[in-house]
mmCIF file of C-alpha atoms in Angstrom:
data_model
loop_
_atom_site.group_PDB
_atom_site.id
_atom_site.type_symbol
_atom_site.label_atom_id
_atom_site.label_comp_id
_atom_site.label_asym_id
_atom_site.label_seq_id
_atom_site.Cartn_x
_atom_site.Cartn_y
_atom_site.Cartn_z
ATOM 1 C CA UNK U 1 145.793 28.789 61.750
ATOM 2 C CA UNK U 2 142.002 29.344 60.985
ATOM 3 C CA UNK U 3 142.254 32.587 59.336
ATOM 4 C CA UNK U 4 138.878 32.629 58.601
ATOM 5 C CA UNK U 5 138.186 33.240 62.106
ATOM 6 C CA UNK U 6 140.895 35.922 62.187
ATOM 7 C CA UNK U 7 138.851 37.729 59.330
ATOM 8 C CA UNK U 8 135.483 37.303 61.080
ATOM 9 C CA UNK U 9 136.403 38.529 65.149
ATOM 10 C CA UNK U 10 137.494 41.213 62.928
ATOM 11 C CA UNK U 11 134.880 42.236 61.183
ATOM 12 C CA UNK U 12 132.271 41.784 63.990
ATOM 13 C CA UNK U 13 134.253 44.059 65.977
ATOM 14 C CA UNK U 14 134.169 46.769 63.037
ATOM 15 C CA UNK U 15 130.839 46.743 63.603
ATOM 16 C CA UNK U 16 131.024 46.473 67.001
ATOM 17 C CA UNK U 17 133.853 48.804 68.026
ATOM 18 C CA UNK U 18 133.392 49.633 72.070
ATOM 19 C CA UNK U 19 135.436 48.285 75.034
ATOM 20 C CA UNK U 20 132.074 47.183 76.393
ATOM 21 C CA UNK U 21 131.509 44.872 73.183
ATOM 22 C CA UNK U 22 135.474 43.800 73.385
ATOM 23 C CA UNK U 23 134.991 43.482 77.249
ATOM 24 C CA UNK U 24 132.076 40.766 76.207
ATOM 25 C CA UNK U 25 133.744 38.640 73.520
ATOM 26 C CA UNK U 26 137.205 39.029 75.025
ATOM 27 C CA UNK U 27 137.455 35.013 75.708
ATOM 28 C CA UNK U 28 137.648 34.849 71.550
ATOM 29 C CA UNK U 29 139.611 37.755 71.510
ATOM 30 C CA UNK U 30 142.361 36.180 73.010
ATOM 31 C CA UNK U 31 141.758 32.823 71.488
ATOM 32 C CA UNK U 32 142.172 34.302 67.959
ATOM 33 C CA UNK U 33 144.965 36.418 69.390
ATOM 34 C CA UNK U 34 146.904 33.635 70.728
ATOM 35 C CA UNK U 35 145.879 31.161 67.542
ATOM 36 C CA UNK U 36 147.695 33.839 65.709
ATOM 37 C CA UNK U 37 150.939 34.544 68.195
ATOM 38 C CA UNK U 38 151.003 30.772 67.442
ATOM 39 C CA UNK U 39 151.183 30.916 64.028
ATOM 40 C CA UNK U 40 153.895 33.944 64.062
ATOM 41 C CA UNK U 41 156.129 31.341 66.089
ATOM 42 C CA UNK U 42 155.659 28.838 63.300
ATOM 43 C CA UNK U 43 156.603 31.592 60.282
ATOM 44 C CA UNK U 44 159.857 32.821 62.713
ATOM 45 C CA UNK U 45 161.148 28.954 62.808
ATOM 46 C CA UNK U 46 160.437 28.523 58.866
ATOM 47 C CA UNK U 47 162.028 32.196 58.023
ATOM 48 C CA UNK U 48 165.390 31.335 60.513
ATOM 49 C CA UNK U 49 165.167 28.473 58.371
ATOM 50 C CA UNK U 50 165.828 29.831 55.075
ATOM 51 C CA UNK U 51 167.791 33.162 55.977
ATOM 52 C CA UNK U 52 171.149 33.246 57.597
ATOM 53 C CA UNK U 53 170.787 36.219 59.272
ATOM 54 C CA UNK U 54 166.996 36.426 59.890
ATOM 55 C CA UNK U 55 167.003 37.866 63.605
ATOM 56 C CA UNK U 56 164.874 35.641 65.794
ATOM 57 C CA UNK U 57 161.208 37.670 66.460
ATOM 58 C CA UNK U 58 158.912 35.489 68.684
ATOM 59 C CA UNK U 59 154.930 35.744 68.081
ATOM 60 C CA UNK U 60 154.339 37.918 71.218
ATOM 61 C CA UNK U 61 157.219 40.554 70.068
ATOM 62 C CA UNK U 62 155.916 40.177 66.815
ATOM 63 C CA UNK U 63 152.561 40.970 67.083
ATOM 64 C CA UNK U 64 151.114 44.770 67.382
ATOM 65 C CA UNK U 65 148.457 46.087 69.931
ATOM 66 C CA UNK U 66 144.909 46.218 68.237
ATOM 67 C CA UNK U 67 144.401 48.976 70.406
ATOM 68 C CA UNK U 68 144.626 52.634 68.147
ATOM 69 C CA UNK U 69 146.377 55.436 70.007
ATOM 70 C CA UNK U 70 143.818 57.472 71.168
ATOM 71 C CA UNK U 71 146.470 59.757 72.778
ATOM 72 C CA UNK U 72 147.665 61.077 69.412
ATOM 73 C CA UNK U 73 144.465 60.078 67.407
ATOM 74 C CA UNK U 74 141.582 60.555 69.515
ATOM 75 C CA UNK U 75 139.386 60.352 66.328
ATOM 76 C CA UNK U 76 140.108 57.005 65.536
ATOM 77 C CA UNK U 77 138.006 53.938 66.539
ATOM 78 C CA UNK U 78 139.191 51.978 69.708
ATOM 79 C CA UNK U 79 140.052 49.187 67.830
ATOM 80 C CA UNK U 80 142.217 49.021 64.286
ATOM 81 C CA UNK U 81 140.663 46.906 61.799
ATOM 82 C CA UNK U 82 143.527 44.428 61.400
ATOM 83 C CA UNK U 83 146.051 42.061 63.011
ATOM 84 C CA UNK U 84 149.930 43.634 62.495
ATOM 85 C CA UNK U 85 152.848 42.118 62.898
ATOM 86 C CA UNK U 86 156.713 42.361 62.156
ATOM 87 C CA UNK U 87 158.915 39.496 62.154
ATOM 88 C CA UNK U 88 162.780 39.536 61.537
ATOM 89 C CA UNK U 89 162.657 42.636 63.422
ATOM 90 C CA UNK U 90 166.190 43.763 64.447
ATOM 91 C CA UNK U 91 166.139 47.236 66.482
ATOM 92 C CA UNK U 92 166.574 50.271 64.203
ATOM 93 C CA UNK U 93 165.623 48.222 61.020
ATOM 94 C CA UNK U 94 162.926 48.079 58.761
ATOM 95 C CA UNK U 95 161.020 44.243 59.382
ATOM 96 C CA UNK U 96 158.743 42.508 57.365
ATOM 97 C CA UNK U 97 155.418 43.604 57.908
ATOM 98 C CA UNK U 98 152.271 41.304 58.055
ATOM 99 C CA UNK U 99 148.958 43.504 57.678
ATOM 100 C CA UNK U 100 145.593 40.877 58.057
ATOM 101 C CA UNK U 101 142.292 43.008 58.106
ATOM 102 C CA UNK U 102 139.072 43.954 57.239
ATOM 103 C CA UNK U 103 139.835 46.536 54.387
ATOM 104 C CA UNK U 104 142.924 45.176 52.995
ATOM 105 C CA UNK U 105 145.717 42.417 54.054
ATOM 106 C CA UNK U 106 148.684 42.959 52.801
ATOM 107 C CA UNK U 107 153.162 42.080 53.429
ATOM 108 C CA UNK U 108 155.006 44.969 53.227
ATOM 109 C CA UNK U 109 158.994 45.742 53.604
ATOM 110 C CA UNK U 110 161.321 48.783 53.958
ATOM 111 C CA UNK U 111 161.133 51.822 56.021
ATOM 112 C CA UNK U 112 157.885 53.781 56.076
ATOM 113 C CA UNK U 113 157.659 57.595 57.381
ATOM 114 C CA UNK U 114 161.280 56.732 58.673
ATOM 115 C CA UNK U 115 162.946 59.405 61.090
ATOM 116 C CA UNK U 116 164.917 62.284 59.480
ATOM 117 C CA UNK U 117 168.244 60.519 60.617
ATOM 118 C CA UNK U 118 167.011 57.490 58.692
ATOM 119 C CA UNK U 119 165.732 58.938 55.437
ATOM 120 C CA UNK U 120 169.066 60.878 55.721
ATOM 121 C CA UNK U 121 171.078 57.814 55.746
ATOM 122 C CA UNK U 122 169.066 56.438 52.848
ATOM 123 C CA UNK U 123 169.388 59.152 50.773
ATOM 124 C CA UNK U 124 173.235 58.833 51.381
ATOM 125 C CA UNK U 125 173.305 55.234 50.045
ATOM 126 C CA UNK U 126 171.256 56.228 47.028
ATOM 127 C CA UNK U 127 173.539 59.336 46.358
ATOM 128 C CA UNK U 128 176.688 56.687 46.519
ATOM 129 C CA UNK U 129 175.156 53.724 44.739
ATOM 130 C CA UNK U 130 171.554 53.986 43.611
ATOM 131 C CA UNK U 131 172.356 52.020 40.520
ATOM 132 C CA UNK U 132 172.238 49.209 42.968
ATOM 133 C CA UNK U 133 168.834 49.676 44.536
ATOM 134 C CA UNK U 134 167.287 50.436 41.138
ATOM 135 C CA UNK U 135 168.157 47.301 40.009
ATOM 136 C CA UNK U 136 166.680 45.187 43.170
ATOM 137 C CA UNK U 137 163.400 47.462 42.410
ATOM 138 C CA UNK U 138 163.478 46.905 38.304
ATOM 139 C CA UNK U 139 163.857 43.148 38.575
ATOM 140 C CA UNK U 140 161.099 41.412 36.674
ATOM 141 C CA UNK U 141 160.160 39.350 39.313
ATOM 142 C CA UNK U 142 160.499 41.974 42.047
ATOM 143 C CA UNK U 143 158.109 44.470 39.470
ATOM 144 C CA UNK U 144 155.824 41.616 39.282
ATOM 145 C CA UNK U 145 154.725 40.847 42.997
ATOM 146 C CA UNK U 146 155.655 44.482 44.276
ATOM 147 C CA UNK U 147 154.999 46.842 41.678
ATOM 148 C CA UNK U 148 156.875 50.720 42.136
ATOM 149 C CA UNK U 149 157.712 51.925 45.374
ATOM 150 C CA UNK U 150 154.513 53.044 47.633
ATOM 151 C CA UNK U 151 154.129 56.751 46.234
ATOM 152 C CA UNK U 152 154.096 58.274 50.017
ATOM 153 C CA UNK U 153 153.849 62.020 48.995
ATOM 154 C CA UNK U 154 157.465 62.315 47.819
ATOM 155 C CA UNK U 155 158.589 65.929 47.885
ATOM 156 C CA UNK U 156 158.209 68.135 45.053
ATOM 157 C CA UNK U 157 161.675 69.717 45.055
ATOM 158 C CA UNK U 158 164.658 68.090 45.742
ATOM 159 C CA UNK U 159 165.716 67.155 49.268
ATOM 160 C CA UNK U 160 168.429 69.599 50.736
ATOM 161 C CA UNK U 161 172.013 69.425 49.382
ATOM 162 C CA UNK U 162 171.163 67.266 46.037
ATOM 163 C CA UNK U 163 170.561 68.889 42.778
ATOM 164 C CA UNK U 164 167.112 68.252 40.977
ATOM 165 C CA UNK U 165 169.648 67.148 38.212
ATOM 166 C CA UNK U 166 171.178 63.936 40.156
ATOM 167 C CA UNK U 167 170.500 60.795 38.083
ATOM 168 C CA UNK U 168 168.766 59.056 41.209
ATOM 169 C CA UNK U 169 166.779 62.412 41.974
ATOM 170 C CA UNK U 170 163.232 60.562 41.735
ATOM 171 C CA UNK U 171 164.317 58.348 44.183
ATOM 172 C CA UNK U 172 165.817 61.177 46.316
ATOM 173 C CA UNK U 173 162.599 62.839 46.123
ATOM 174 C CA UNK U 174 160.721 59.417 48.664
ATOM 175 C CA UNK U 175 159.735 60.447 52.198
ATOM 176 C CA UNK U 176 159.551 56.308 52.233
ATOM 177 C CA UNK U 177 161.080 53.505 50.749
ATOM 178 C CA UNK U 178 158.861 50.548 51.212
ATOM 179 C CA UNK U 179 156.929 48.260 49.036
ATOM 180 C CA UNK U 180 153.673 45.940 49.939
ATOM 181 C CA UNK U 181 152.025 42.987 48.397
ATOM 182 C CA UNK U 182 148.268 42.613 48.618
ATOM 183 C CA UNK U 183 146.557 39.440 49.658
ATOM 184 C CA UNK U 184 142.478 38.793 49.457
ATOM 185 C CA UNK U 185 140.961 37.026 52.339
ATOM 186 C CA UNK U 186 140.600 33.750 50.020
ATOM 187 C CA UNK U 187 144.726 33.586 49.518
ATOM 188 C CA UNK U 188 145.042 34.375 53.233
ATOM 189 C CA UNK U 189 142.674 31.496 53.831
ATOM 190 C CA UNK U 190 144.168 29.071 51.480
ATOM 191 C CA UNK U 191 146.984 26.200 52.192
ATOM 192 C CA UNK U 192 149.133 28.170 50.008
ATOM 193 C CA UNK U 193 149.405 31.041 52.511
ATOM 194 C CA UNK U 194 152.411 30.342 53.983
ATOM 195 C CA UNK U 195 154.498 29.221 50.401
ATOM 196 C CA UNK U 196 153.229 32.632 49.643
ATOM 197 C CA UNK U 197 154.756 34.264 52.516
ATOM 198 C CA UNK U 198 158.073 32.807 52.396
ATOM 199 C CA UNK U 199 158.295 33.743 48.561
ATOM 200 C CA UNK U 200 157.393 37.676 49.450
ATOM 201 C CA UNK U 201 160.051 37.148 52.467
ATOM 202 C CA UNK U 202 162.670 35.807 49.952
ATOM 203 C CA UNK U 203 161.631 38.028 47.378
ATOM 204 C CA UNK U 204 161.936 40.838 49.519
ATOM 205 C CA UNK U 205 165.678 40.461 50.945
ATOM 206 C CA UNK U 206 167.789 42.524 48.795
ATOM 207 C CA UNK U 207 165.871 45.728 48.850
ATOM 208 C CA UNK U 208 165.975 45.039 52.495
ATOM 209 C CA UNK U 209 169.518 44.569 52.885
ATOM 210 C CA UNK U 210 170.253 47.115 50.500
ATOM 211 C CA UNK U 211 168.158 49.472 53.245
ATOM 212 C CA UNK U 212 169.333 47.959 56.383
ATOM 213 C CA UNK U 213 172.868 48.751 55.054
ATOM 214 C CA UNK U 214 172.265 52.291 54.700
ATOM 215 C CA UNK U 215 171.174 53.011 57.775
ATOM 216 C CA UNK U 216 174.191 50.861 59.720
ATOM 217 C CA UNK U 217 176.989 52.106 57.766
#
């Protein structure tokens, strides 16, 4: 994959964000589009590869609309700045996220703004056996490429029905559990790309298991 052209459709349509300019390049468009759909095809084969129960996520279920929905955010440009896409993506779990763009690029995991019936379940898990999932996140190696949990405004009191004295309460307190790692467009564009996204995939596992439980059980 020639991410380099990824990066720069992207950024000339930043600066270029109308349907008539899409309407006028849309022949590259779709030939980074599909150069990238191709690529997703080729991470889902090496990810089945390695993981037992990686659920099988072709390129063109993988990969997100660059459109922005104007419907509930009619202040936002046409176009989003980036290419997403979520492989291993199992209905009603959290996948693993691939973010390429302009501003930032970045692999995320977990469950971000979940539903109330999801945070619910999560909080359940953490109120039976949080030792468990502060382990997966205090791992030296997990600390290392992920850092803390992404601080998504957690509430200020404690959530309904847990005391502001349970052990786990700062985890309690997360409206989402999910981490990221960032990339620059030179690691993106490197040969090492993929050998980095396979170790964030691996890397990632347990805290997604440990979620994916919850909200099964």
């Amino acid at each position: 994959m020639d991410f380099k052209s990824l990066y720069s459709f992207l950024e000339q349509l930043q600066a270029n964000n109308s349907k008539e300019w899409m309407d006028a390049n849309r022949d590259t468009y779709h030939s980074v589009r599909d150069a990238y759909i191709d690529w997703l095809d080729h991470m889902n084969i090496r990810l089945n590869e390695i993981d037992p129960d990686y659920f099988n996520t072709p390129g063109k279920k993988a990969i997100n609309r660059i459109n922005n929905n104007l419907m509930f955010h009619p202040s936002k440009p046409i176009y989003k700045d980036h290419f997403g896409a979520g492989l291993d993506q199992r209905s009603k779990q959290g996948d693993f996220y691939i973010h390429l763009g302009v501003s930032e690029s970045f692999i995320g995991g977990g469950y971000w703004h979940p539903s109330s019936k999801t945070l619910k379940s999560i909080r359940a898990a953490i109120d039976y056996n949080g030792e468990e999932l502060k382990r997966i996140l205090n791992t030296s190696s997990f600390k290392k490429m992920f850092g803390e949990l992404i601080d998504d405004n957690p509430l200020k009191r404690s959530p309904k029905k847990y005391s502001e004295k349970h052990e786990h309460i700062d985890l309690l307190k997360h409206r989402s559990f999910a981490v990221s790692r960032n990339f620059s467009p030179q690691q993106v564009c490197s040969p090492n790309f993929e050998a980095m996204v396979i170790e964030t995939y691996i890397e990632l596992l347990p805290f997604r298991r440990y979620l994916n439980k919850a909200v099964t059980v």
